[in-house]
mmCIF file with all atom_site columns, C-alpha atoms in Angstrom:
data_model
loop_
_atom_site.group_PDB
_atom_site.id
_atom_site.type_symbol
_atom_site.label_atom_id
_atom_site.label_alt_id
_atom_site.label_comp_id
_atom_site.label_asym_id
_atom_site.label_entity_id
_atom_site.label_seq_id
_atom_site.pdbx_PDB_ins_code
_atom_site.Cartn_x
_atom_site.Cartn_y
_atom_site.Cartn_z
_atom_site.occupancy
_atom_site.B_iso_or_equiv
_atom_site.pdbx_formal_charge
_atom_site.auth_seq_id
_atom_site.auth_comp_id
_atom_site.auth_asym_id
_atom_site.auth_atom_id
_atom_site.pdbx_PDB_model_num
ATOM 1   C CA . MET A 1 1   ? 0.000   0.000  0.000   1.00 49.00 ? 273 MET A CA 1
ATOM 2   C CA . PRO A 1 2   ? 2.658   2.652  0.917   1.00 48.00 ? 274 PRO A CA 1
ATOM 3   C CA . ASN A 1 3   ? 4.557   2.038  -2.347  1.00 87.00 ? 275 ASN A CA 1
ATOM 4   C CA . THR A 1 4   ? 1.340   2.316  -4.337  1.00 91.00 ? 276 THR A CA 1
ATOM 5   C CA . VAL A 1 5   ? 0.448   5.606  -2.649  1.00 91.00 ? 277 VAL A CA 1
ATOM 6   C CA . GLU A 1 6   ? 3.934   6.917  -3.441  1.00 91.00 ? 278 GLU A CA 1
ATOM 7   C CA . LEU A 1 7   ? 3.391   5.962  -7.082  1.00 93.00 ? 279 LEU A CA 1
ATOM 8   C CA . LEU A 1 8   ? -0.013  7.692  -7.170  1.00 92.00 ? 280 LEU A CA 1
ATOM 9   C CA . GLN A 1 9   ? 1.575   10.852 -5.787  1.00 91.00 ? 281 GLN A CA 1
ATOM 10  C CA . LYS A 1 10  ? 3.722   10.985 -8.932  1.00 90.00 ? 282 LYS A CA 1
ATOM 11  C CA . VAL A 1 11  ? 0.767   10.547 -11.306 1.00 92.00 ? 283 VAL A CA 1
ATOM 12  C CA . SER A 1 12  ? -0.304  13.911 -12.734 1.00 90.00 ? 284 SER A CA 1
ATOM 13  C CA . LEU A 1 13  ? -3.952  12.866 -12.590 1.00 90.00 ? 285 LEU A CA 1
ATOM 14  C CA . PHE A 1 14  ? -3.826  12.799 -8.769  1.00 91.00 ? 286 PHE A CA 1
ATOM 15  C CA . HIS A 1 15  ? -1.738  15.935 -8.257  1.00 89.00 ? 287 HIS A CA 1
ATOM 16  C CA . GLU A 1 16  ? -2.666  17.655 -4.962  1.00 87.00 ? 288 GLU A CA 1
ATOM 17  C CA . VAL A 1 17  ? -5.085  14.882 -3.920  1.00 88.00 ? 289 VAL A CA 1
ATOM 18  C CA . ASP A 1 18  ? -4.787  14.293 -0.160  1.00 88.00 ? 290 ASP A CA 1
ATOM 19  C CA . SER A 1 19  ? -3.038  11.179 1.129   1.00 87.00 ? 291 SER A CA 1
ATOM 20  C CA . GLU A 1 20  ? -6.186  9.729  2.717   1.00 88.00 ? 292 GLU A CA 1
ATOM 21  C CA . GLU A 1 21  ? -7.986  9.703  -0.622  1.00 88.00 ? 293 GLU A CA 1
ATOM 22  C CA . LEU A 1 22  ? -4.897  8.277  -2.352  1.00 90.00 ? 294 LEU A CA 1
ATOM 23  C CA . GLU A 1 23  ? -4.845  5.428  0.166   1.00 91.00 ? 295 GLU A CA 1
ATOM 24  C CA . ARG A 1 24  ? -8.491  4.731  -0.616  1.00 90.00 ? 296 ARG A CA 1
ATOM 25  C CA . ILE A 1 25  ? -7.753  4.677  -4.363  1.00 92.00 ? 297 ILE A CA 1
ATOM 26  C CA . ALA A 1 26  ? -4.730  2.439  -3.801  1.00 92.00 ? 298 ALA A CA 1
ATOM 27  C CA . SER A 1 27  ? -6.950  -0.101 -2.040  1.00 91.00 ? 299 SER A CA 1
ATOM 28  C CA . LEU A 1 28  ? -9.163  -0.299 -5.160  1.00 91.00 ? 300 LEU A CA 1
ATOM 29  C CA . LEU A 1 29  ? -6.364  -0.909 -7.662  1.00 95.00 ? 301 LEU A CA 1
ATOM 30  C CA . THR A 1 30  ? -5.842  -4.326 -9.229  1.00 95.00 ? 302 THR A CA 1
ATOM 31  C CA . PRO A 1 31  ? -2.291  -5.106 -10.452 1.00 96.00 ? 303 PRO A CA 1
ATOM 32  C CA . LYS A 1 32  ? -1.811  -7.046 -13.666 1.00 97.00 ? 304 LYS A CA 1
ATOM 33  C CA . ASP A 1 33  ? 1.408   -8.117 -15.390 1.00 97.00 ? 305 ASP A CA 1
ATOM 34  C CA . PHE A 1 34  ? 1.981   -8.146 -19.149 1.00 97.00 ? 306 PHE A CA 1
ATOM 35  C CA . ARG A 1 35  ? 4.800   -9.621 -21.185 1.00 97.00 ? 307 ARG A CA 1
ATOM 36  C CA . LYS A 1 36  ? 6.695   -7.615 -23.777 1.00 95.00 ? 308 LYS A CA 1
ATOM 37  C CA . ASP A 1 37  ? 4.616   -7.169 -26.983 1.00 94.00 ? 309 ASP A CA 1
ATOM 38  C CA . GLN A 1 38  ? 1.405   -8.307 -25.256 1.00 96.00 ? 310 GLN A CA 1
ATOM 39  C CA . HIS A 1 39  ? -1.741  -6.247 -25.872 1.00 96.00 ? 311 HIS A CA 1
ATOM 40  C CA . ILE A 1 40  ? -3.029  -4.491 -22.750 1.00 96.00 ? 312 ILE A CA 1
ATOM 41  C CA . VAL A 1 41  ? -6.063  -2.903 -24.418 1.00 95.00 ? 313 VAL A CA 1
ATOM 42  C CA . THR A 1 42  ? -7.350  -3.265 -27.963 1.00 94.00 ? 314 THR A CA 1
ATOM 43  C CA . GLN A 1 43  ? -8.821  -0.611 -30.216 1.00 93.00 ? 315 GLN A CA 1
ATOM 44  C CA . ASP A 1 44  ? -12.653 -0.520 -30.247 1.00 92.00 ? 316 ASP A CA 1
ATOM 45  C CA . GLU A 1 45  ? -13.085 -2.586 -27.088 1.00 93.00 ? 317 GLU A CA 1
ATOM 46  C CA . PRO A 1 46  ? -15.205 -1.059 -24.277 1.00 90.00 ? 318 PRO A CA 1
ATOM 47  C CA . GLY A 1 47  ? -13.325 1.400  -22.101 1.00 89.00 ? 319 GLY A CA 1
ATOM 48  C CA . ASP A 1 48  ? -14.171 0.341  -18.568 1.00 91.00 ? 320 ASP A CA 1
ATOM 49  C CA . ALA A 1 49  ? -10.993 1.150  -16.608 1.00 94.00 ? 321 ALA A CA 1
ATOM 50  C CA . LEU A 1 50  ? -8.093  3.515  -16.057 1.00 94.00 ? 322 LEU A CA 1
ATOM 51  C CA . TYR A 1 51  ? -4.582  2.031  -16.261 1.00 96.00 ? 323 TYR A CA 1
ATOM 52  C CA . ILE A 1 52  ? -1.616  3.337  -14.253 1.00 96.00 ? 324 ILE A CA 1
ATOM 53  C CA . ILE A 1 53  ? 1.826   2.036  -15.206 1.00 96.00 ? 325 ILE A CA 1
ATOM 54  C CA . ALA A 1 54  ? 3.680   0.692  -12.167 1.00 95.00 ? 326 ALA A CA 1
ATOM 55  C CA . ARG A 1 55  ? 6.624   -0.869 -14.017 1.00 94.00 ? 327 ARG A CA 1
ATOM 56  C CA . GLY A 1 56  ? 7.945   -0.963 -17.580 1.00 94.00 ? 328 GLY A CA 1
ATOM 57  C CA . ARG A 1 57  ? 6.847   0.976  -20.651 1.00 93.00 ? 329 ARG A CA 1
ATOM 58  C CA . VAL A 1 58  ? 3.913   0.777  -23.045 1.00 96.00 ? 330 VAL A CA 1
ATOM 59  C CA . LYS A 1 59  ? 3.181   2.172  -26.496 1.00 95.00 ? 331 LYS A CA 1
ATOM 60  C CA . VAL A 1 60  ? -0.105  3.501  -27.848 1.00 94.00 ? 332 VAL A CA 1
ATOM 61  C CA . VAL A 1 61  ? -0.501  2.143  -31.367 1.00 93.00 ? 333 VAL A CA 1
ATOM 62  C CA . LEU A 1 62  ? -2.712  2.193  -34.442 1.00 91.00 ? 334 LEU A CA 1
ATOM 63  C CA . PHE A 1 63  ? -2.361  -0.334 -37.264 1.00 90.00 ? 335 PHE A CA 1
ATOM 64  C CA . GLY A 1 64  ? -2.780  0.501  -40.949 1.00 80.00 ? 336 GLY A CA 1
ATOM 65  C CA . ASP A 1 65  ? -4.638  -1.699 -43.444 1.00 77.00 ? 337 ASP A CA 1
ATOM 66  C CA . ASN A 1 66  ? -1.323  -3.300 -44.388 1.00 79.00 ? 338 ASN A CA 1
ATOM 67  C CA . GLY A 1 67  ? -0.478  -4.027 -40.740 1.00 78.00 ? 339 GLY A CA 1
ATOM 68  C CA . ARG A 1 68  ? 1.976   -1.134 -40.479 1.00 84.00 ? 340 ARG A CA 1
ATOM 69  C CA . GLU A 1 69  ? 2.383   0.052  -36.903 1.00 88.00 ? 341 GLU A CA 1
ATOM 70  C CA . VAL A 1 70  ? 1.968   3.743  -36.095 1.00 88.00 ? 342 VAL A CA 1
ATOM 71  C CA . ILE A 1 71  ? 3.044   4.716  -32.571 1.00 91.00 ? 343 ILE A CA 1
ATOM 72  C CA . LEU A 1 72  ? 1.056   7.647  -31.217 1.00 90.00 ? 344 LEU A CA 1
ATOM 73  C CA . THR A 1 73  ? 2.919   7.950  -27.931 1.00 90.00 ? 345 THR A CA 1
ATOM 74  C CA . LEU A 1 74  ? 4.990   6.092  -25.347 1.00 91.00 ? 346 LEU A CA 1
ATOM 75  C CA . HIS A 1 75  ? 4.217   5.899  -21.621 1.00 92.00 ? 347 HIS A CA 1
ATOM 76  C CA . LYS A 1 76  ? 6.465   4.889  -18.722 1.00 92.00 ? 348 LYS A CA 1
ATOM 77  C CA . ALA A 1 77  ? 6.068   4.106  -15.024 1.00 92.00 ? 349 ALA A CA 1
ATOM 78  C CA . GLY A 1 78  ? 4.106   6.810  -13.220 1.00 92.00 ? 350 GLY A CA 1
ATOM 79  C CA . GLU A 1 79  ? 2.023   7.636  -16.295 1.00 94.00 ? 351 GLU A CA 1
ATOM 80  C CA . PHE A 1 80  ? -1.468  6.465  -17.222 1.00 94.00 ? 352 PHE A CA 1
ATOM 81  C CA . PHE A 1 81  ? -3.786  5.741  -20.127 1.00 94.00 ? 353 PHE A CA 1
ATOM 82  C CA . GLY A 1 82  ? -7.425  4.933  -20.735 1.00 92.00 ? 354 GLY A CA 1
ATOM 83  C CA . VAL A 1 83  ? -8.962  8.071  -19.267 1.00 91.00 ? 355 VAL A CA 1
ATOM 84  C CA . MET A 1 84  ? -10.525 9.299  -22.527 1.00 89.00 ? 356 MET A CA 1
ATOM 85  C CA . SER A 1 85  ? -12.914 6.346  -22.786 1.00 88.00 ? 357 SER A CA 1
ATOM 86  C CA . LEU A 1 86  ? -13.956 6.889  -19.179 1.00 86.00 ? 358 LEU A CA 1
ATOM 87  C CA . VAL A 1 87  ? -14.794 10.522 -19.922 1.00 85.00 ? 359 VAL A CA 1
ATOM 88  C CA . ASP A 1 88  ? -16.723 10.105 -23.195 1.00 87.00 ? 360 ASP A CA 1
ATOM 89  C CA . ASP A 1 89  ? -18.002 6.525  -22.665 1.00 85.00 ? 361 ASP A CA 1
ATOM 90  C CA . GLN A 1 90  ? -16.753 5.521  -26.117 1.00 89.00 ? 362 GLN A CA 1
ATOM 91  C CA . PRO A 1 91  ? -14.686 2.449  -27.131 1.00 91.00 ? 363 PRO A CA 1
ATOM 92  C CA . ARG A 1 92  ? -10.911 2.503  -26.976 1.00 92.00 ? 364 ARG A CA 1
ATOM 93  C CA . SER A 1 93  ? -9.452  4.711  -29.717 1.00 90.00 ? 365 SER A CA 1
ATOM 94  C CA . ALA A 1 94  ? -6.138  2.816  -30.033 1.00 93.00 ? 366 ALA A CA 1
ATOM 95  C CA . ASN A 1 95  ? -4.228  -0.292 -29.000 1.00 95.00 ? 367 ASN A CA 1
ATOM 96  C CA . VAL A 1 96  ? -1.876  -0.246 -26.021 1.00 96.00 ? 368 VAL A CA 1
ATOM 97  C CA . ILE A 1 97  ? 0.986   -2.751 -26.111 1.00 96.00 ? 369 ILE A CA 1
ATOM 98  C CA . ALA A 1 98  ? 3.704   -3.508 -23.570 1.00 96.00 ? 370 ALA A CA 1
ATOM 99  C CA . SER A 1 99  ? 7.077   -2.307 -24.894 1.00 93.00 ? 371 SER A CA 1
ATOM 100 C CA . ASP A 1 100 ? 8.813   -4.152 -22.046 1.00 92.00 ? 372 ASP A CA 1
ATOM 101 C CA . ASP A 1 101 ? 7.595   -6.607 -19.446 1.00 95.00 ? 373 ASP A CA 1
ATOM 102 C CA . ALA A 1 102 ? 5.217   -4.309 -17.582 1.00 96.00 ? 374 ALA A CA 1
ATOM 103 C CA . GLN A 1 103 ? 2.842   -4.099 -14.653 1.00 96.00 ? 375 GLN A CA 1
ATOM 104 C CA . VAL A 1 104 ? -0.227  -1.875 -14.657 1.00 97.00 ? 376 VAL A CA 1
ATOM 105 C CA . LEU A 1 105 ? -2.636  -0.968 -11.872 1.00 96.00 ? 377 LEU A CA 1
ATOM 106 C CA . ILE A 1 106 ? -6.274  -1.078 -12.974 1.00 96.00 ? 378 ILE A CA 1
ATOM 107 C CA . LEU A 1 107 ? -8.942  1.245  -11.565 1.00 94.00 ? 379 LEU A CA 1
ATOM 108 C CA . LYS A 1 108 ? -12.469 0.336  -12.659 1.00 94.00 ? 380 LYS A CA 1
ATOM 109 C CA . ARG A 1 109 ? -14.864 2.948  -14.075 1.00 91.00 ? 381 ARG A CA 1
ATOM 110 C CA . GLU A 1 110 ? -17.185 2.952  -11.051 1.00 92.00 ? 382 GLU A CA 1
ATOM 111 C CA . ALA A 1 111 ? -14.330 3.610  -8.619  1.00 92.00 ? 383 ALA A CA 1
ATOM 112 C CA . PHE A 1 112 ? -12.865 6.322  -10.840 1.00 91.00 ? 384 PHE A CA 1
ATOM 113 C CA . THR A 1 113 ? -16.261 8.019  -11.222 1.00 90.00 ? 385 THR A CA 1
ATOM 114 C CA . ASP A 1 114 ? -16.834 7.956  -7.463  1.00 90.00 ? 386 ASP A CA 1
ATOM 115 C CA . HIS A 1 115 ? -13.432 9.567  -6.956  1.00 90.00 ? 387 HIS A CA 1
ATOM 116 C CA . LEU A 1 116 ? -14.154 12.299 -9.532  1.00 88.00 ? 388 LEU A CA 1
ATOM 117 C CA . LEU A 1 117 ? -17.407 13.181 -7.783  1.00 87.00 ? 389 LEU A CA 1
ATOM 118 C CA . ALA A 1 118 ? -15.537 13.482 -4.479  1.00 86.00 ? 390 ALA A CA 1
ATOM 119 C CA . SER A 1 119 ? -12.487 15.297 -5.875  1.00 87.00 ? 391 SER A CA 1
ATOM 120 C CA . PRO A 1 120 ? -13.015 18.341 -8.129  1.00 87.00 ? 392 PRO A CA 1
ATOM 121 C CA . LYS A 1 121 ? -9.226  18.710 -8.221  1.00 88.00 ? 393 LYS A CA 1
ATOM 122 C CA . THR A 1 122 ? -8.862  15.397 -10.065 1.00 90.00 ? 394 THR A CA 1
ATOM 123 C CA . ALA A 1 123 ? -11.598 16.466 -12.495 1.00 89.00 ? 395 ALA A CA 1
ATOM 124 C CA . LEU A 1 124 ? -9.575  19.598 -13.270 1.00 91.00 ? 396 LEU A CA 1
ATOM 125 C CA . ASN A 1 125 ? -6.441  17.463 -13.636 1.00 91.00 ? 397 ASN A CA 1
ATOM 126 C CA . VAL A 1 126 ? -8.289  15.260 -16.146 1.00 91.00 ? 398 VAL A CA 1
ATOM 127 C CA . MET A 1 127 ? -9.255  18.333 -18.185 1.00 91.00 ? 399 MET A CA 1
ATOM 128 C CA . ALA A 1 128 ? -5.690  19.631 -18.095 1.00 91.00 ? 400 ALA A CA 1
ATOM 129 C CA . GLU A 1 129 ? -4.250  16.269 -19.158 1.00 89.00 ? 401 GLU A CA 1
ATOM 130 C CA . LEU A 1 130 ? -6.688  15.861 -22.042 1.00 88.00 ? 402 LEU A CA 1
ATOM 131 C CA . SER A 1 131 ? -5.814  19.401 -23.198 1.00 91.00 ? 403 SER A CA 1
ATOM 132 C CA . ARG A 1 132 ? -2.087  18.594 -23.065 1.00 89.00 ? 404 ARG A CA 1
ATOM 133 C CA . ARG A 1 133 ? -2.611  15.432 -25.090 1.00 86.00 ? 405 ARG A CA 1
ATOM 134 C CA . LEU A 1 134 ? -4.734  17.272 -27.662 1.00 87.00 ? 406 LEU A CA 1
ATOM 135 C CA . ARG A 1 135 ? -2.043  19.940 -28.031 1.00 89.00 ? 407 ARG A CA 1
ATOM 136 C CA . ARG A 1 136 ? 0.533   17.186 -28.395 1.00 84.00 ? 408 ARG A CA 1
ATOM 137 C CA . ALA A 1 137 ? -1.536  15.512 -31.118 1.00 85.00 ? 409 ALA A CA 1
ATOM 138 C CA . ASP A 1 138 ? -1.813  18.843 -32.964 1.00 86.00 ? 410 ASP A CA 1
ATOM 139 C CA . GLU A 1 139 ? 1.961   19.257 -32.713 1.00 85.00 ? 411 GLU A CA 1
ATOM 140 C CA . ILE A 1 140 ? 2.606   15.765 -34.094 1.00 82.00 ? 412 ILE A CA 1
ATOM 141 C CA . ILE A 1 141 ? 0.264   16.343 -37.021 1.00 84.00 ? 413 ILE A CA 1
ATOM 142 C CA . GLY A 1 142 ? 1.950   19.661 -37.740 1.00 86.00 ? 414 GLY A CA 1
ATOM 143 C CA . ASN A 1 143 ? 5.418   18.098 -37.643 1.00 82.00 ? 415 ASN A CA 1
ATOM 144 C CA . LEU A 1 144 ? 4.412   15.321 -40.033 1.00 82.00 ? 416 LEU A CA 1
ATOM 145 C CA . ALA A 1 145 ? 3.052   17.909 -42.438 1.00 83.00 ? 417 ALA A CA 1
ATOM 146 C CA . THR A 1 146 ? 5.829   20.514 -42.262 1.00 88.00 ? 418 THR A CA 1
ATOM 147 C CA . LEU A 1 147 ? 9.134   18.870 -41.256 1.00 90.00 ? 419 LEU A CA 1
ATOM 148 C CA . ASP A 1 148 ? 11.392  16.638 -43.314 1.00 93.00 ? 420 ASP A CA 1
ATOM 149 C CA . VAL A 1 149 ? 12.627  13.379 -41.803 1.00 93.00 ? 421 VAL A CA 1
ATOM 150 C CA . TYR A 1 150 ? 15.702  15.058 -40.294 1.00 94.00 ? 422 TYR A CA 1
ATOM 151 C CA . GLY A 1 151 ? 13.485  17.569 -38.518 1.00 94.00 ? 423 GLY A CA 1
ATOM 152 C CA . ARG A 1 152 ? 11.100  14.874 -37.293 1.00 92.00 ? 424 ARG A CA 1
ATOM 153 C CA . VAL A 1 153 ? 13.896  12.722 -35.837 1.00 93.00 ? 425 VAL A CA 1
ATOM 154 C CA . ALA A 1 154 ? 15.475  15.786 -34.215 1.00 93.00 ? 426 ALA A CA 1
ATOM 155 C CA . HIS A 1 155 ? 12.136  16.775 -32.715 1.00 91.00 ? 427 HIS A CA 1
ATOM 156 C CA . ILE A 1 156 ? 11.640  13.316 -31.188 1.00 89.00 ? 428 ILE A CA 1
ATOM 157 C CA . MET A 1 157 ? 15.123  13.356 -29.648 1.00 89.00 ? 429 MET A CA 1
ATOM 158 C CA . ILE A 1 158 ? 14.661  16.871 -28.232 1.00 89.00 ? 430 ILE A CA 1
ATOM 159 C CA . ASP A 1 159 ? 11.304  15.871 -26.735 1.00 87.00 ? 431 ASP A CA 1
ATOM 160 C CA . LEU A 1 160 ? 12.875  12.810 -25.095 1.00 86.00 ? 432 LEU A CA 1
ATOM 161 C CA . ALA A 1 161 ? 15.694  14.929 -23.727 1.00 88.00 ? 433 ALA A CA 1
ATOM 162 C CA . LYS A 1 162 ? 13.236  17.379 -22.164 1.00 87.00 ? 434 LYS A CA 1
ATOM 163 C CA . LYS A 1 163 ? 10.996  14.656 -20.764 1.00 83.00 ? 435 LYS A CA 1
ATOM 164 C CA . ASP A 1 164 ? 13.428  11.954 -19.624 1.00 81.00 ? 436 ASP A CA 1
ATOM 165 C CA . GLY A 1 165 ? 16.927  13.370 -20.075 1.00 84.00 ? 437 GLY A CA 1
ATOM 166 C CA . GLU A 1 166 ? 19.548  13.413 -17.328 1.00 87.00 ? 438 GLU A CA 1
ATOM 167 C CA . GLU A 1 167 ? 22.200  16.112 -17.100 1.00 88.00 ? 439 GLU A CA 1
ATOM 168 C CA . THR A 1 168 ? 25.741  14.698 -17.379 1.00 88.00 ? 440 THR A CA 1
ATOM 169 C CA . GLU A 1 169 ? 29.175  16.235 -17.920 1.00 85.00 ? 441 GLU A CA 1
ATOM 170 C CA . GLU A 1 170 ? 28.954  15.348 -21.605 1.00 82.00 ? 442 GLU A CA 1
ATOM 171 C CA . GLY A 1 171 ? 25.408  16.653 -22.105 1.00 84.00 ? 443 GLY A CA 1
ATOM 172 C CA . ILE A 1 172 ? 21.895  15.311 -21.697 1.00 87.00 ? 444 ILE A CA 1
ATOM 173 C CA . LEU A 1 173 ? 21.665  11.512 -21.491 1.00 87.00 ? 445 LEU A CA 1
ATOM 174 C CA . ILE A 1 174 ? 18.489  9.639  -22.505 1.00 85.00 ? 446 ILE A CA 1
ATOM 175 C CA . ARG A 1 175 ? 18.724  6.270  -20.745 1.00 81.00 ? 447 ARG A CA 1
ATOM 176 C CA . GLU A 1 176 ? 15.483  4.793  -22.068 1.00 80.00 ? 448 GLU A CA 1
ATOM 177 C CA . ARG A 1 177 ? 15.627  5.838  -25.694 1.00 81.00 ? 449 ARG A CA 1
ATOM 178 C CA . PRO A 1 178 ? 13.071  4.108  -27.925 1.00 87.00 ? 450 PRO A CA 1
ATOM 179 C CA . THR A 1 179 ? 14.391  1.669  -30.489 1.00 90.00 ? 451 THR A CA 1
ATOM 180 C CA . GLN A 1 180 ? 15.072  2.962  -33.982 1.00 92.00 ? 452 GLN A CA 1
ATOM 181 C CA . GLN A 1 181 ? 12.016  1.014  -35.149 1.00 93.00 ? 453 GLN A CA 1
ATOM 182 C CA . ASP A 1 182 ? 9.871   2.717  -32.520 1.00 92.00 ? 454 ASP A CA 1
ATOM 183 C CA . ILE A 1 183 ? 11.125  6.140  -33.609 1.00 92.00 ? 455 ILE A CA 1
ATOM 184 C CA . ALA A 1 184 ? 10.391  5.233  -37.225 1.00 92.00 ? 456 ALA A CA 1
ATOM 185 C CA . SER A 1 185 ? 6.853   4.196  -36.284 1.00 91.00 ? 457 SER A CA 1
ATOM 186 C CA . MET A 1 186 ? 6.349   7.492  -34.458 1.00 90.00 ? 458 MET A CA 1
ATOM 187 C CA . ILE A 1 187 ? 7.339   9.716  -37.380 1.00 89.00 ? 459 ILE A CA 1
ATOM 188 C CA . GLY A 1 188 ? 6.132   7.751  -40.394 1.00 87.00 ? 460 GLY A CA 1
ATOM 189 C CA . THR A 1 189 ? 9.380   6.489  -41.906 1.00 90.00 ? 461 THR A CA 1
ATOM 190 C CA . SER A 1 190 ? 11.567  3.355  -41.985 1.00 92.00 ? 462 SER A CA 1
ATOM 191 C CA . ARG A 1 191 ? 14.079  2.092  -39.442 1.00 93.00 ? 463 ARG A CA 1
ATOM 192 C CA . ASP A 1 192 ? 16.861  2.330  -42.016 1.00 96.00 ? 464 ASP A CA 1
ATOM 193 C CA . THR A 1 193 ? 16.068  6.006  -42.556 1.00 95.00 ? 465 THR A CA 1
ATOM 194 C CA . VAL A 1 194 ? 16.163  6.715  -38.807 1.00 95.00 ? 466 VAL A CA 1
ATOM 195 C CA . SER A 1 195 ? 19.513  4.925  -38.553 1.00 95.00 ? 467 SER A CA 1
ATOM 196 C CA . ARG A 1 196 ? 20.892  6.992  -41.433 1.00 95.00 ? 468 ARG A CA 1
ATOM 197 C CA . VAL A 1 197 ? 19.654  10.265 -39.918 1.00 95.00 ? 469 VAL A CA 1
ATOM 198 C CA . LEU A 1 198 ? 21.110  9.485  -36.470 1.00 94.00 ? 470 LEU A CA 1
ATOM 199 C CA . SER A 1 199 ? 24.440  8.569  -38.082 1.00 94.00 ? 471 SER A CA 1
ATOM 200 C CA . GLU A 1 200 ? 24.402  11.871 -39.950 1.00 94.00 ? 472 GLU A CA 1
ATOM 201 C CA . PHE A 1 201 ? 23.652  13.779 -36.739 1.00 93.00 ? 473 PHE A CA 1
ATOM 202 C CA . GLN A 1 202 ? 26.560  12.017 -35.061 1.00 90.00 ? 474 GLN A CA 1
ATOM 203 C CA . ARG A 1 203 ? 28.847  12.794 -38.016 1.00 93.00 ? 475 ARG A CA 1
ATOM 204 C CA . ARG A 1 204 ? 27.962  16.465 -37.666 1.00 92.00 ? 476 ARG A CA 1
ATOM 205 C CA . GLY A 1 205 ? 28.745  16.379 -33.943 1.00 87.00 ? 477 GLY A CA 1
ATOM 206 C CA . PHE A 1 206 ? 25.171  16.823 -32.719 1.00 84.00 ? 478 PHE A CA 1
#
């Protein structure tokens, strides 16, 4: 329980929620483990729960008619997904797949709704998070339309540096960088192209 409460304190959705309420939420969570590449949720299935990542990473994915994978975003421990379906009562809009062996904590719709009714602060946090994600989606669409592949790769790396980078003597270190295939799936190109662009950046001393 204490470790779960500590995790919830790091989740933006529960920012400024008092510890007593977090303990109550923690008691309602159901942990579930997933192997790497296993589907956690599937597009178009009913959205009946919120998922909080306790361990590992997941990717939010759409698949094209030819089976091509398009990664919309990546989430790590302390982040969450599934809230949109709880808000609009619509089916899941994308697939979520474990990028590593992962554990998620599941909060059912009824428990989440009860918490929202008791905590206006969380309701405001939900609105803020959905706005951030909408802005992020607009930014991604704009980048795909206006940047060449060099610009798109650079943008991904800069975003990762801001979000997960660690300051070192040699610069900012990204310890959990996505694979080249993941980056390719995020920006609509091939793995070989990403490899070539990163090699060119390195050659230029970036």
